[in-house]
Structure formats: structure tokens, C-alpha cells
Amino acid sequence: MEPTLADFVHTDFMKNPTDKKIAEKVLAAERITAEDALYLYTTAELGFLAMLANHIKHNKNGKNVYFIQNIHLEPTNVCVCNCRFCSYAKKKGTEGAWELSLDEIAEKIHQIDACVNEIHITGGTHPSATVSSYVDMVKTIRAINPHIHIKAFSAAELHYVFTKEDIPYQEGFRLLIAAGLGSIPGGGAEIFDETLRRKICPDKTSSVEWLRVHEASHQSGIFSNATMLYGHIETYEHRIDHMNRLRNLQDNTSGFNAFIPLKFKRQNNPMSNIKEGTLLEDLRNYAVARVFLDNFPHIKSYWPMLGKEAAQLSLSFGVDDIDGTINDSTKIYSMAGAEDTAPHMNVYEIKKLITAAGQNPVERYSDYSAVIVSA
Ligand code: V47
């Protein structure tokens, strides 16, 4: 049997009083403070962090690590925003810009394998986007594939179309859900601190607006995810502030499924002068997130961005979800320098990756219920 956190807490191995205080909180399922989180980021040993994070991961999800058969759809990279970390967005009519018509989207949907359960729509905030263009997109997909879960449009895109047309968030969600929207992804959160937002994504939805859109989605009866872009100009305090705002909203709505830290990749964007963080830093970040976000059911490491080996390692630091099969359908990270330029893993490869880390692979639907494969 592997030694557990409870085995260690009352032994001489745990001499440091701050380690002991935090370990006792975690064992008692008590919430850690921002100060505790700062200590975990700056001072705690990596092995201790892993033990804390795994204790929580194990209590929530046992040895289960979830994955999904999914596909990304990126209808456009034309975007009204000028985010300095982005390697993907283009202005309309410039070289490298793309815009898919509804017919082109329909063609892509016809090609999706029957085993794919979720379509994740992500992309730029197109200047001509409207609530009805989003409704039409969702309806087009729904008409071809009545069962697939549609996870679509970041809070940044939704805020843009709702406010442009003066449609209250809840009414906007009512129209989109009636068309077939199933949930919203976690994009656009970046880092919530407004001073940093002005520097890295000056014309994007504010943090308050991002949180309000997600709150409205939860009140409208759909769930969502939350991301955090880290490893650029932010400090640990900024990360903790970001997670604290998410934790507070989750206390009120319980509508978030997964927290997804996104490591800044620097190729082909105006922030290329910033050195990318190390793998150890990524692992610490997953573990602190798992401990701090006690009310989030899942912590996801997004393998197309992190790489397969690093995603596998993250499973020892509190992560219980590695997203999906993807089938080479996303460009956001390859354009920013992710090593996998055509990300795809089949179910066999994903299961092998999870099993080799000593965990139990569970194929899931978007709501985290397990896919039962009949013999
Ligand atoms: O908001 C853009 C990030 C996000 C870079 O909900 C970058 O399951 C790193 O939201 N380096 C969009 N990150 C993607 C997204 C997402 C991804 C995976 C799963 C889910 C989910 C949502 O991508 C943006 C931004 O934070 N991003 N450029 C970059 N250079």
C-alpha cells in the first residue's frame, strides 16, 4: 500500500509547522487560504504538494482519470481583439485569416465519427458575429447530429454578441440553449487582474464580465469550465486572486465542471520575448489549483497544449481529466509553438497513457457520466 497523507502528518517526516497546518486542513477537508496557497507555490516541496493534491483528487474521483472523444471546430480566426499572447487571430481579409460558411461547417459535421460525443467550438470574436449567427451555427450542427454535445463560444465571444445587440445574458442563453447549446468552454478568462488584462489583452471582456457570463450560464441551467493563462507576466498572487474569484463564484452556483490551467506558449506572438515556464512549474501549478479549488470537481490538463508526457506526469499532481481525442482539429496551440502540430490520440493511446500512470481511464460524456461500452 502506498503511504498516504494521513500516514505522514503525525510523523517526524513532517517537521515543518506550515506543512503540518496545511496538511491537517486538507485531511479535515477544510479550505486553504490565499496565504496557504502562496506558501504552496513558493516554499512547499514538490513531493508534499503532490501528496496534498492526490489526497483531494483521490477523495473526489478515486483513481479515475477522465477523457472524452471530442473534436474542435474553429469557425474563424478573425477577431476584434488584439491579445498580445495570441498567435492565431487575424484581421478580416489579411493573409492567414479564415471564415467558414455554414455549408462548410455542415460538411465538417457530416464527417464526424459516430463515437465522437462532444464538439468544442472555439475561435476568434468575429466583428460580424451576432446572437442569431451563433444560433444558426448551433442549429446547423444540431440538425445534422441531434445527439452530440455542443460546447461552444467563450464568455468573451458571448459578451461581445449579447452586448452588441443589447440582449440580456439570460435571454441570450435562452435562445442558444433552445437551439442546442449544451455548455460553454472556459476560454477568455486569461488572468483576471485588470492591470494585467490591460497589458496582455487590452480590448477583451473584463474579468467581471467574464464571471457574469459564466454566472448567467449556470443560472440558465448549463455548466461551464474555467481556464487560467499562466506563465507570462503574472505573479503567484495574481494566480491566487484568479482562482479565488472562481472559487467564490462556484460557491454560489456550483456550475463549473473543470478548471484548466493553460500554459503560455510564446511562438509567433508579440509576447515571444517571455521565456516559457518549466515543467516543474506546471506540475506545482496543477497541484496548488487542486488544493485551492476545493469546490471544483475536476482539474484538467489539456494535452495538446502541454504535450502527452507532461500531461501524463500531471496525473500525479491532482489532475483527473486530460480532455480528448481532438483528431487534429485545433490550431490555437500549434500556432503558438506546442510540440504536437497535428494533435490526435486514439482511445487506445489515451487509455494506455492513463493506465501507465497507475490510474483508471474512464471515457466520459461532457457531464462526466461514464460512457458504457457494450461488449
Ligand atoms: O482563452 C491563446 C488560450 C484559450 C495562447 O473548456 C493560449 O474544455 C497558451 O479556452 N499560449 C482558448 N494559451 C482555449 C480554451 C480551452 C482549451 C481547452 C479546453 C477548454 C475547455 C477550453 O487559449 C484562450 C487563451 O487563454 N491561449 N493563446 C498561447 N499563446
Coordinates of C-alpha atoms and ligand atoms in Angstrom, one line a residue:
M1 CA 0.0 0.0 0.0
E2 CA 1.3 3.5 -0.9
P3 CA 1.7 5.8 2.2
T4 CA -1.0 8.4 2.4
L5 CA -1.1 12.0 3.7
A6 CA -2.6 10.7 6.9
D7 CA 0.3 8.3 7.4
F8 CA 2.8 11.2 7.2
V9 CA 1.1 14.0 9.0
H10 CA 1.9 12.8 12.5
T11 CA 5.4 11.5 11.8
D12 CA 8.8 13.2 12.0
F13 CA 8.9 13.4 8.3
M14 CA 6.5 16.4 8.5
K15 CA 8.5 18.7 10.8
N16 CA 7.7 22.0 9.1
P17 CA 4.8 23.6 11.1
T18 CA 3.3 25.3 8.0
D19 CA 3.3 22.0 6.1
K20 CA 1.6 20.3 9.0
K21 CA -1.0 23.1 9.4
I22 CA -1.9 22.8 5.7
A23 CA -1.9 19.0 5.7
E24 CA -4.2 19.0 8.7
K25 CA -6.6 21.3 6.9
V26 CA -6.6 19.1 3.8
L27 CA -7.1 16.0 5.8
A28 CA -10.1 17.7 7.6
A29 CA -11.5 18.8 4.2
E30 CA -11.1 22.4 5.3
R31 CA -10.5 25.2 2.8
I32 CA -7.0 26.6 2.4
T33 CA -6.4 30.4 2.4
A34 CA -4.7 32.6 -0.1
E35 CA -1.7 32.8 2.3
D36 CA -1.5 29.0 2.4
A37 CA -1.7 28.9 -1.4
L38 CA 1.2 31.4 -1.7
Y39 CA 3.3 29.2 0.7
L40 CA 2.5 26.1 -1.5
Y41 CA 3.6 28.0 -4.7
T42 CA 6.8 29.5 -3.2
T43 CA 8.0 27.2 -0.5
A44 CA 6.4 23.7 -0.3
E45 CA 8.4 20.7 -1.5
L46 CA 7.1 19.2 -4.8
G47 CA 6.6 15.8 -3.2
F48 CA 4.5 17.3 -0.4
L49 CA 2.4 19.2 -2.9
A50 CA 1.8 16.0 -4.9
M51 CA 0.6 14.3 -1.8
L52 CA -1.9 17.0 -0.8
A53 CA -3.2 17.2 -4.4
N54 CA -3.6 13.5 -4.7
H55 CA -5.3 13.2 -1.4
I56 CA -8.0 15.6 -2.7
K57 CA -8.1 14.1 -6.2
H58 CA -8.5 10.6 -4.7
N59 CA -11.3 11.7 -2.4
K60 CA -13.2 13.3 -5.3
N61 CA -12.5 10.9 -8.1
G62 CA -10.6 7.9 -6.8
K63 CA -8.2 6.6 -9.4
N64 CA -10.4 7.7 -12.2
V65 CA -8.9 9.9 -15.0
Y66 CA -11.5 11.1 -17.5
F67 CA -11.2 11.6 -21.2
I68 CA -13.7 12.3 -24.0
Q69 CA -13.9 11.5 -27.7
N70 CA -14.2 15.1 -29.0
I71 CA -13.5 17.3 -31.9
H72 CA -12.8 21.0 -32.1
L73 CA -14.4 23.3 -34.6
E74 CA -12.7 26.7 -35.3
P75 CA -15.2 28.6 -37.5
T76 CA -12.9 31.6 -37.8
N77 CA -9.7 33.2 -36.5
V78 CA -10.9 36.7 -37.4
C79 CA -11.0 38.6 -34.2
V80 CA -11.9 42.0 -32.9
C81 CA -9.4 41.6 -30.0
N82 CA -5.7 42.3 -30.0
C83 CA -4.5 39.9 -27.3
R84 CA -0.7 40.0 -27.1
F85 CA -0.3 36.3 -26.3
C86 CA -2.4 35.2 -29.3
S87 CA -0.6 33.6 -32.3
Y88 CA -3.8 32.7 -34.0
A89 CA -6.1 35.8 -34.5
K90 CA -6.1 37.7 -37.8
K91 CA -7.9 40.8 -39.1
K92 CA -10.5 40.2 -41.8
G93 CA -9.1 39.9 -45.3
T94 CA -5.5 39.6 -44.2
E95 CA -3.2 36.7 -45.0
G96 CA -4.0 33.6 -43.0
A97 CA -7.5 34.7 -41.9
W98 CA -10.3 32.1 -42.3
E99 CA -14.0 32.2 -42.0
L100 CA -16.1 29.0 -42.5
S101 CA -19.6 29.4 -44.0
L102 CA -22.5 27.4 -42.6
D103 CA -22.2 25.0 -45.5
E104 CA -18.5 24.4 -44.8
I105 CA -19.4 23.8 -41.1
A106 CA -22.1 21.4 -42.1
E107 CA -19.6 19.5 -44.3
K108 CA -17.3 19.1 -41.3
I109 CA -20.1 17.9 -39.1
H110 CA -21.1 15.3 -41.6
Q111 CA -17.5 13.9 -41.4
I112 CA -17.5 13.4 -37.6
D113 CA -17.2 9.7 -36.4
A114 CA -20.2 8.3 -34.6
C115 CA -18.1 7.7 -31.5
V116 CA -17.4 11.4 -31.0
N117 CA -19.5 12.8 -28.2
E118 CA -18.6 16.4 -28.0
I119 CA -17.9 19.3 -30.3
H120 CA -15.9 22.1 -28.8
I121 CA -16.3 25.4 -30.8
T122 CA -13.6 27.9 -30.3
G123 CA -12.2 30.7 -32.3
G124 CA -11.9 34.5 -32.8
T125 CA -14.6 37.0 -31.9
H126 CA -15.6 37.9 -35.5
P127 CA -16.7 41.5 -35.9
S128 CA -19.9 40.4 -37.7
A129 CA -20.9 37.7 -35.2
T130 CA -24.4 38.1 -33.7
V131 CA -26.6 36.0 -31.4
S132 CA -28.5 34.8 -34.5
S133 CA -25.3 33.8 -36.3
Y134 CA -24.4 31.7 -33.2
V135 CA -27.9 30.3 -33.0
D136 CA -27.8 29.4 -36.7
M137 CA -24.4 27.7 -36.2
V138 CA -25.7 25.6 -33.3
K139 CA -28.9 24.7 -35.2
T140 CA -26.9 23.6 -38.3
I141 CA -24.9 21.2 -36.2
R142 CA -27.9 20.0 -34.3
A143 CA -29.9 19.3 -37.5
I144 CA -27.1 17.0 -38.7
N145 CA -26.1 15.5 -35.4
P146 CA -29.0 15.5 -32.9
H147 CA -27.1 13.9 -30.1
I148 CA -23.6 15.4 -30.0
H149 CA -22.9 17.7 -27.0
I150 CA -22.2 21.3 -28.3
K151 CA -19.7 23.1 -26.0
A152 CA -19.4 26.4 -27.7
F153 CA -18.4 30.1 -27.6
S154 CA -16.2 31.6 -24.8
A155 CA -17.5 34.2 -22.4
A156 CA -15.6 36.8 -24.4
E157 CA -17.4 35.9 -27.6
L158 CA -20.8 35.7 -25.8
H159 CA -20.4 39.0 -24.1
Y160 CA -19.5 40.6 -27.4
V161 CA -22.7 39.4 -29.2
F162 CA -25.0 39.9 -26.2
T163 CA -23.9 43.5 -25.6
K164 CA -23.7 44.5 -29.2
E165 CA -27.4 43.6 -29.6
D166 CA -28.4 44.7 -26.1
I167 CA -29.6 41.2 -25.3
P168 CA -29.5 40.4 -21.6
Y169 CA -27.2 37.4 -20.9
Q170 CA -30.0 35.2 -19.6
E171 CA -32.1 35.9 -22.7
G172 CA -29.1 35.2 -25.0
F173 CA -28.6 31.9 -23.2
R174 CA -32.3 31.0 -23.6
L175 CA -32.0 31.4 -27.4
L176 CA -28.8 29.5 -27.6
I177 CA -29.9 26.6 -25.4
A178 CA -33.2 26.3 -27.3
A179 CA -31.0 25.9 -30.5
G180 CA -29.0 23.1 -28.9
L181 CA -26.1 24.7 -26.9
G182 CA -25.0 22.3 -24.2
S183 CA -22.3 24.1 -22.2
I184 CA -19.7 26.8 -22.5
P185 CA -15.9 26.3 -22.6
G186 CA -13.5 28.0 -20.2
G187 CA -11.7 30.3 -22.7
G188 CA -11.2 34.1 -22.4
A189 CA -10.5 34.1 -18.7
E190 CA -6.8 34.7 -19.2
I191 CA -5.8 36.3 -15.9
F192 CA -8.4 38.2 -14.0
D193 CA -6.3 41.1 -12.7
E194 CA -7.4 44.2 -14.6
T195 CA -4.0 45.8 -14.7
L196 CA -2.5 42.7 -16.3
R197 CA -5.5 42.4 -18.7
R198 CA -4.8 45.9 -19.9
K199 CA -1.3 44.8 -20.8
I200 CA -1.9 41.4 -22.3
C201 CA -5.5 41.6 -23.7
P202 CA -6.5 45.3 -23.6
D203 CA -9.7 45.1 -25.5
K204 CA -11.1 41.8 -24.2
T205 CA -14.1 41.3 -21.9
S206 CA -13.3 42.4 -18.4
S207 CA -12.9 39.9 -15.6
V208 CA -16.2 41.0 -14.0
E209 CA -18.0 40.5 -17.3
W210 CA -16.4 37.1 -17.9
L211 CA -17.5 35.9 -14.4
R212 CA -21.1 37.4 -15.0
V213 CA -21.4 35.5 -18.3
H214 CA -20.5 32.2 -16.6
E215 CA -22.8 33.0 -13.7
A216 CA -25.7 33.6 -16.2
S217 CA -24.9 30.3 -18.0
H218 CA -25.1 28.4 -14.7
Q219 CA -28.3 30.2 -13.8
S220 CA -29.6 29.2 -17.2
G221 CA -29.0 25.6 -16.4
I222 CA -25.9 24.8 -18.3
F223 CA -22.4 24.1 -16.9
S224 CA -19.1 25.6 -17.9
N225 CA -15.3 25.3 -17.5
A226 CA -12.8 27.9 -16.4
T227 CA -9.3 28.4 -17.7
M228 CA -6.3 30.5 -16.4
L229 CA -3.5 31.6 -18.7
Y230 CA -0.3 31.4 -16.7
G231 CA 3.5 31.6 -17.1
H232 CA 3.7 35.1 -18.6
I233 CA 3.9 38.3 -16.6
E234 CA 1.7 37.3 -13.8
T235 CA 2.8 36.7 -10.2
Y236 CA 1.7 33.9 -7.9
E237 CA -0.6 36.4 -6.2
H238 CA -2.3 37.1 -9.5
R239 CA -2.9 33.3 -10.0
I240 CA -4.3 33.0 -6.5
D241 CA -6.6 36.0 -7.0
H242 CA -7.8 34.4 -10.2
M243 CA -8.6 31.1 -8.6
N244 CA -10.2 32.9 -5.6
R245 CA -12.7 34.7 -7.8
L246 CA -13.6 31.3 -9.4
R247 CA -13.9 29.6 -6.1
N248 CA -16.2 32.4 -4.9
L249 CA -18.5 32.1 -7.9
Q250 CA -18.5 28.3 -7.7
D251 CA -19.7 28.6 -4.0
N252 CA -22.7 30.4 -5.3
T253 CA -23.6 28.4 -8.5
S254 CA -21.8 25.0 -8.5
G255 CA -21.9 25.4 -12.3
F256 CA -18.2 24.8 -13.1
N257 CA -17.0 21.4 -14.1
A258 CA -13.3 21.7 -14.7
F259 CA -10.5 24.2 -14.1
I260 CA -8.0 24.2 -16.9
P261 CA -4.6 25.9 -16.4
L262 CA -3.3 26.9 -19.8
K263 CA 0.5 27.3 -20.0
F264 CA 1.6 30.4 -22.1
K265 CA 3.3 29.4 -25.3
R266 CA 5.4 32.1 -26.9
Q267 CA 5.8 31.4 -30.6
N268 CA 4.5 33.8 -33.2
N269 CA 3.0 36.3 -30.8
P270 CA 4.0 39.7 -29.5
M271 CA 5.0 38.2 -26.1
S272 CA 7.7 36.0 -27.6
N273 CA 10.3 37.7 -25.5
I274 CA 8.9 36.0 -22.4
K275 CA 10.7 32.7 -21.5
E276 CA 8.3 29.8 -21.2
G277 CA 8.0 28.2 -17.7
T278 CA 9.4 24.8 -16.8
L279 CA 7.6 21.5 -16.4
L280 CA 8.2 21.6 -12.6
E281 CA 6.4 24.9 -12.5
D282 CA 3.4 23.4 -14.4
L283 CA 3.2 20.5 -12.0
R284 CA 3.3 22.8 -9.0
N285 CA 0.5 24.9 -10.6
Y286 CA -1.7 21.8 -11.1
A287 CA -1.2 20.7 -7.5
V288 CA -1.9 24.2 -6.0
A289 CA -5.0 24.5 -8.2
R290 CA -6.3 21.1 -7.0
V291 CA -5.8 22.1 -3.3
F292 CA -7.1 25.6 -3.6
L293 CA -10.2 24.9 -5.7
D294 CA -11.8 22.6 -3.3
N295 CA -15.2 23.1 -4.8
F296 CA -14.2 22.3 -8.4
P297 CA -15.0 18.7 -9.3
H298 CA -12.2 18.3 -11.9
I299 CA -8.8 19.7 -12.8
K300 CA -8.0 19.2 -16.5
S301 CA -4.6 19.2 -18.1
Y302 CA -5.1 19.9 -21.8
W303 CA -2.6 17.6 -23.5
P304 CA -2.5 19.3 -27.0
M305 CA -1.0 22.3 -25.2
L306 CA 1.1 20.6 -22.6
G307 CA 2.3 17.6 -24.6
K308 CA 1.5 13.9 -23.9
E309 CA 4.3 13.1 -21.5
A310 CA 3.8 16.2 -19.4
A311 CA 0.0 15.5 -19.3
Q312 CA 0.8 12.0 -18.1
L313 CA 3.0 13.4 -15.3
S314 CA 0.3 15.9 -14.3
L315 CA -1.8 12.9 -13.3
S316 CA 0.4 12.6 -10.2
F317 CA -0.3 16.2 -9.2
G318 CA -4.1 16.2 -8.8
V319 CA -5.2 16.2 -12.4
D320 CA -8.1 13.8 -13.2
D321 CA -9.0 14.8 -16.8
I322 CA -6.9 15.1 -19.9
D323 CA -9.6 16.2 -22.3
G324 CA -9.9 14.3 -25.6
T325 CA -9.1 12.6 -28.8
I326 CA -9.2 16.0 -30.7
N327 CA -8.4 14.5 -34.1
D328 CA -6.2 17.2 -35.3
S329 CA -8.9 19.8 -35.2
T330 CA -7.3 22.7 -33.3
K331 CA -4.7 25.2 -34.3
I332 CA -4.5 27.6 -31.3
Y333 CA -1.6 25.8 -29.7
S334 CA 0.3 24.5 -32.6
M335 CA 0.4 28.1 -34.0
A336 CA 1.8 29.2 -30.6
G337 CA 4.5 26.6 -30.6
A338 CA 3.0 23.4 -29.0
E339 CA 5.2 20.4 -30.0
D340 CA 2.2 18.4 -31.4
T341 CA 1.5 20.2 -34.7
A342 CA -1.4 17.8 -35.5
P343 CA -2.8 16.8 -32.1
H344 CA -4.6 13.4 -32.1
M345 CA -4.7 10.4 -29.7
N346 CA -7.0 7.5 -30.3
V347 CA -8.9 5.9 -27.4
Y348 CA -6.3 3.1 -27.1
E349 CA -3.4 5.6 -26.8
I350 CA -5.2 7.7 -24.2
K351 CA -6.1 4.7 -22.1
K352 CA -2.5 3.4 -22.3
L353 CA -1.2 6.8 -21.2
I354 CA -3.5 6.9 -18.2
T355 CA -3.0 3.2 -17.2
A356 CA 0.8 3.6 -17.3
A357 CA 0.4 6.4 -14.7
G358 CA -1.3 3.9 -12.4
Q359 CA -4.8 5.4 -12.9
N360 CA -8.1 4.1 -14.2
P361 CA -9.2 5.5 -17.6
V362 CA -12.8 6.5 -17.8
E363 CA -14.3 7.6 -21.1
R364 CA -16.8 10.3 -20.3
Y365 CA -19.6 12.4 -21.7
S366 CA -19.5 16.1 -21.4
D367 CA -21.3 15.9 -18.0
Y368 CA -18.7 13.5 -16.7
S369 CA -21.0 10.5 -16.7
A370 CA -19.2 7.4 -17.9
V371 CA -19.6 6.0 -21.4
I372 CA -20.7 2.4 -21.0
V373 CA -19.2 0.3 -23.9
S374 CA -21.3 -2.7 -24.6
A375 CA -19.4 -5.9 -25.2
Ligands
V47_1 O1 -8.6 31.9 -23.8 C1 -4.4 31.5 -26.5 C2 -5.5 30.4 -24.6 C3 -7.7 29.9 -24.7 C4 -2.3 31.0 -26.1 O2 -13.2 24.4 -21.7 C5 -3.1 30.4 -25.2 O3 -12.6 22.4 -22.0 C6 -1.3 29.5 -24.2 O4 -10.5 28.1 -23.8 N1 -0.4 30.1 -25.1 C7 -8.8 29.2 -25.6 N2 -2.6 29.6 -24.2 C8 -8.8 27.7 -25.4 C9 -9.8 27.3 -24.3 C10 -9.9 25.9 -23.9 C11 -8.9 25.0 -24.1 C12 -9.0 23.6 -23.7 C13 -10.2 23.2 -23.1 C14 -11.2 24.1 -22.8 C15 -12.4 23.6 -22.1 C16 -11.0 25.4 -23.2 O5 -6.4 29.5 -25.2 C17 -7.7 31.4 -24.6 C18 -6.3 31.6 -24.1 O6 -6.2 31.6 -22.7 N3 -4.4 30.8 -25.5 N4 -3.1 31.7 -27.0 C19 -0.9 30.9 -26.0 N5 -0.1 31.5 -26.9

